[in-house]
């Protein structure tokens, strides 16, 4: 498997080339280099994955070179390939390649395309380093590398204050999680005297029952380590408490949201828990905590998703919620199901994001779903792609026959929770499935059904206005100025201009304002079509390998802890429990249909009636306000206090500025310096010092 | 290299050049200074290449009793000293280059002061005689004092006086301690003193006396307030050398004197080091967050980073000490580079006020790339020099004190906050101010200054083995020396008992 080196390092080379050459070769060469590198990486990854599916490949480690050695702390750059890695390889390289391709169209008019593609490839490299890590330190390297790429891409449009704020928030909140990850690594090294993952996993069961000192008390060793590591996973995967950065990350260009904030980076936490699953298995307490956090996030994020109006934010909360599913699957011991959902989710969520990007592109950067409507006929390919994604995420399928991707993976998680006896997680999963179905169909109905409401959008008005009257170049200038951006924080100042019809007042269809959305170019549609295939078939094709009790063990080959007993049990749960996910899916569809097609006054009335609840959800459970109040503002206030009252008011006041005599000494010294005695001064001092010492020593 | 006095030559070259500079005009002085520092860099490379890793503890030893009294010219280096000498000779030509256009007044004297600084720094790291060390160590502040006091900013007199006062007061106590030690041990030879067992009751006092000097140089909280003022007033190259090398003298002192000479006292007073360092990380990081002056912000961040050096040194284990050394090297490069980055835009706009900038990514894209790299290195992103050091130092600390490790690891959050906030305000945002729009991107000279540092920062991050190998044996020797005073750990794990746990788990399973 020497191809693994190419898979991992080609994107790095391409990123370095595109980034350093910047605009020297125009935009085409860097785009071809990065997209080409990803195509090769993707083409090399599938054979590895297929090799593992067929059982032909064995796990292996390709050494690169030594990283650091400090006593028994011996870390090397290594590329590990096993079944678990192979799953991540195809997910990362496939989605990344498709997103590169999609960006050719989406970022068409952006002047900074080489930089964008360099960041995308850099991200892919870091993510590949993460998934091929054979030790915790390299995993942390990838972990921080994807964080860097995420920071750069969220802040890609760095003129926008909101994008900059979101980028910093993403990095800093992730660092809170990294604090846990780092302490977890320290603890792991202290306990096992190694950071090599296979060695840790082998030794972990032997540490059951041991205790460790932490912050002055003694706790169960494995529980402490696992919980610390899991805090890192919570940050990267935006779990309850550390989730606040993910919705704001939607400030980045939409292809970035698809790649980083849906399909790959945010799943790194799930990957970490699965990679270390034999270790987590030794601590029931830690697993219980993971189940709790996963279940809570899955429910909480879904509730917020139901009231958001920005199309990308709905999908962002949906991502957060789906990650919750993966975590509680891991928490109940169904790591195969967690990885399976990660796999299918990567396809259908990337699809939904890229579809949303296509809609935004068609609607002249408008992201508010209240300004959409009736787009079904206007952008049919996008519509059908989004439909496939929606059918997949809501889990449409028929019991014992099969269905769309999410049907196989999400239902497997809900069933595993039931079979493992985690009834709170089971119910959280079922309720979240109801909410998922509701917000997904709400998104579809608001966007593609009903009557056009395009005229209510400032962006569309702007486009219509622009089409007749202004000089195009002048407008382009305005669109790039800070003032315009500040006024429209949701503006995405990229993408090609959709064609706009002149205002023939008489034959204008109602609500369109004379605007005519156009379907996206073919480079954007190809990724949508490919991902639609994944959303439709990935679940049906791959479930034997990931979750089925008879065959999955042979696929995983111990790369994740596969609980065959649990896999069997989840097939034997009562029929009502099996059907519950499908039932609530239909219920959610019905409610969404009632509220957004049949009786359109209903949502407003409902929101009026439950005003408090509505405001609570609309304001995202007030997490941002709370954090701002208890962390951000005090940090600045305390910093100012330490500076003014501490350094200047206390230390300097009683220290160097203490006595008037000293100050006057200083000013006399100053006078002498300025009057030209400085050489004599320096020499006198040096000689004086030397003489003093000599006298003292030799007397 | 037997017999060839390479260390003396490395001292002699800049010393002669310094004197010669005083008799030259500005242009020749610049070139002479550059040539002398480059020669020293070349000699440094020879030194590193011929250093026998795993060989004798002290290499390139030169000894002559020719000096008067019990004062002898004794030079020699181990791995620690080698690496710090390399740091000094690497940064020196860059400092000269950074002053090429920025300094226009009294250029010969300025160059002489820098060359003298180089002599004194190399001397400090190479000295094997206690009083030779003392002279180099303390005299090092004279040229720096002059650089700040003459070529500094508006408030330079106050800053240089504060700098002088702090460092001198600390050093007086150290001198008294040194005198007592030589009386007691009967030698001024540092390698002998490092193996001399001082009585336990005296160790505490000696340790505290040395601590007074090193803590100021470090600088540790609360004797850090001279640093922000000194940095703000110093010219760019002065800041580079101050942050790059002079701040490492304190850490070197702890490593060379406090730990091997007073192991018991070090162990007893570990609470003092850990306490002050933990306060420093949080306190100065929060102060850095609210600064509006770029140099002050970076100066405060230096205090926070240096605190991680001190906890690592006093962790009494290999990871801690090696990590602390790596941070010293990494921070020397990165904070030096950050001060250069500030200098680049200061030269163009003549203000350090953060809010006067914004949107530089648009008209200075190359600058934005370098500044980003050094910002990320300062944050400790894996793949850069500082990560290796911080990881090892904090990992070593965790093995002794989980509380200290937890408090100091918060530095990675706060560090990210203040550095990214700085970067956002300077480089990101829209380009609206006319004078900022007019700023040209990096010149070739500036790229030539930043690119070598960038390369070494990445080298240290990706393959730190080159830097860890020379000091490995010295850490072993030090650990053997201080092992007897090993402080108690609050994190030691007990052995596992899987059978009992499995039985309990099984019982729970049955209960289901």
mmCIF file of N, CA and C in Angstrom, chain B residues 15 78 92 97 155 187 243 273 295 340 459 496:
data_model
loop_
_atom_site.group_PDB
_atom_site.id
_atom_site.type_symbol
_atom_site.label_atom_id
_atom_site.label_comp_id
_atom_site.label_asym_id
_atom_site.label_seq_id
_atom_site.Cartn_x
_atom_site.Cartn_y
_atom_site.Cartn_z
ATOM 1 N N UNK B 15 34.089 41.022 18.764
ATOM 2 C CA UNK B 15 34.701 42.017 19.641
ATOM 3 C C UNK B 15 35.609 42.939 18.839
ATOM 4 N N UNK B 78 28.309 22.420 26.616
ATOM 5 C CA UNK B 78 27.587 21.154 26.496
ATOM 6 C C UNK B 78 26.451 21.370 25.499
ATOM 7 N N UNK B 92 21.712 36.988 15.120
ATOM 8 C CA UNK B 92 22.492 38.214 15.032
ATOM 9 C C UNK B 92 22.530 38.843 13.634
ATOM 10 N N UNK B 97 20.578 43.000 9.769
ATOM 11 C CA UNK B 97 19.784 43.253 8.567
ATOM 12 C C UNK B 97 18.538 44.061 8.861
ATOM 13 N N UNK B 155 9.744 57.211 25.004
ATOM 14 C CA UNK B 155 9.852 57.028 26.444
ATOM 15 C C UNK B 155 11.054 56.163 26.814
ATOM 16 N N UNK B 187 36.178 26.441 44.727
ATOM 17 C CA UNK B 187 36.440 26.469 43.292
ATOM 18 C C UNK B 187 35.469 27.419 42.619
ATOM 19 N N UNK B 243 14.028 39.507 23.080
ATOM 20 C CA UNK B 243 13.106 38.373 23.174
ATOM 21 C C UNK B 243 13.798 37.088 22.757
ATOM 22 N N UNK B 273 7.796 28.119 42.011
ATOM 23 C CA UNK B 273 7.915 28.171 40.553
ATOM 24 C C UNK B 273 6.566 27.868 39.897
ATOM 25 N N UNK B 295 3.616 45.707 20.092
ATOM 26 C CA UNK B 295 4.810 45.208 20.761
ATOM 27 C C UNK B 295 4.507 44.804 22.193
ATOM 28 N N UNK B 340 10.044 41.273 14.312
ATOM 29 C CA UNK B 340 10.427 41.723 12.967
ATOM 30 C C UNK B 340 9.191 42.087 12.155
ATOM 31 N N UNK B 459 11.290 23.468 10.406
ATOM 32 C CA UNK B 459 12.233 22.358 10.622
ATOM 33 C C UNK B 459 12.098 21.849 12.055
ATOM 34 N N UNK B 496 -3.307 -1.655 37.328
ATOM 35 C CA UNK B 496 -4.661 -2.081 36.998
ATOM 36 C C UNK B 496 -4.981 -3.428 37.628
#
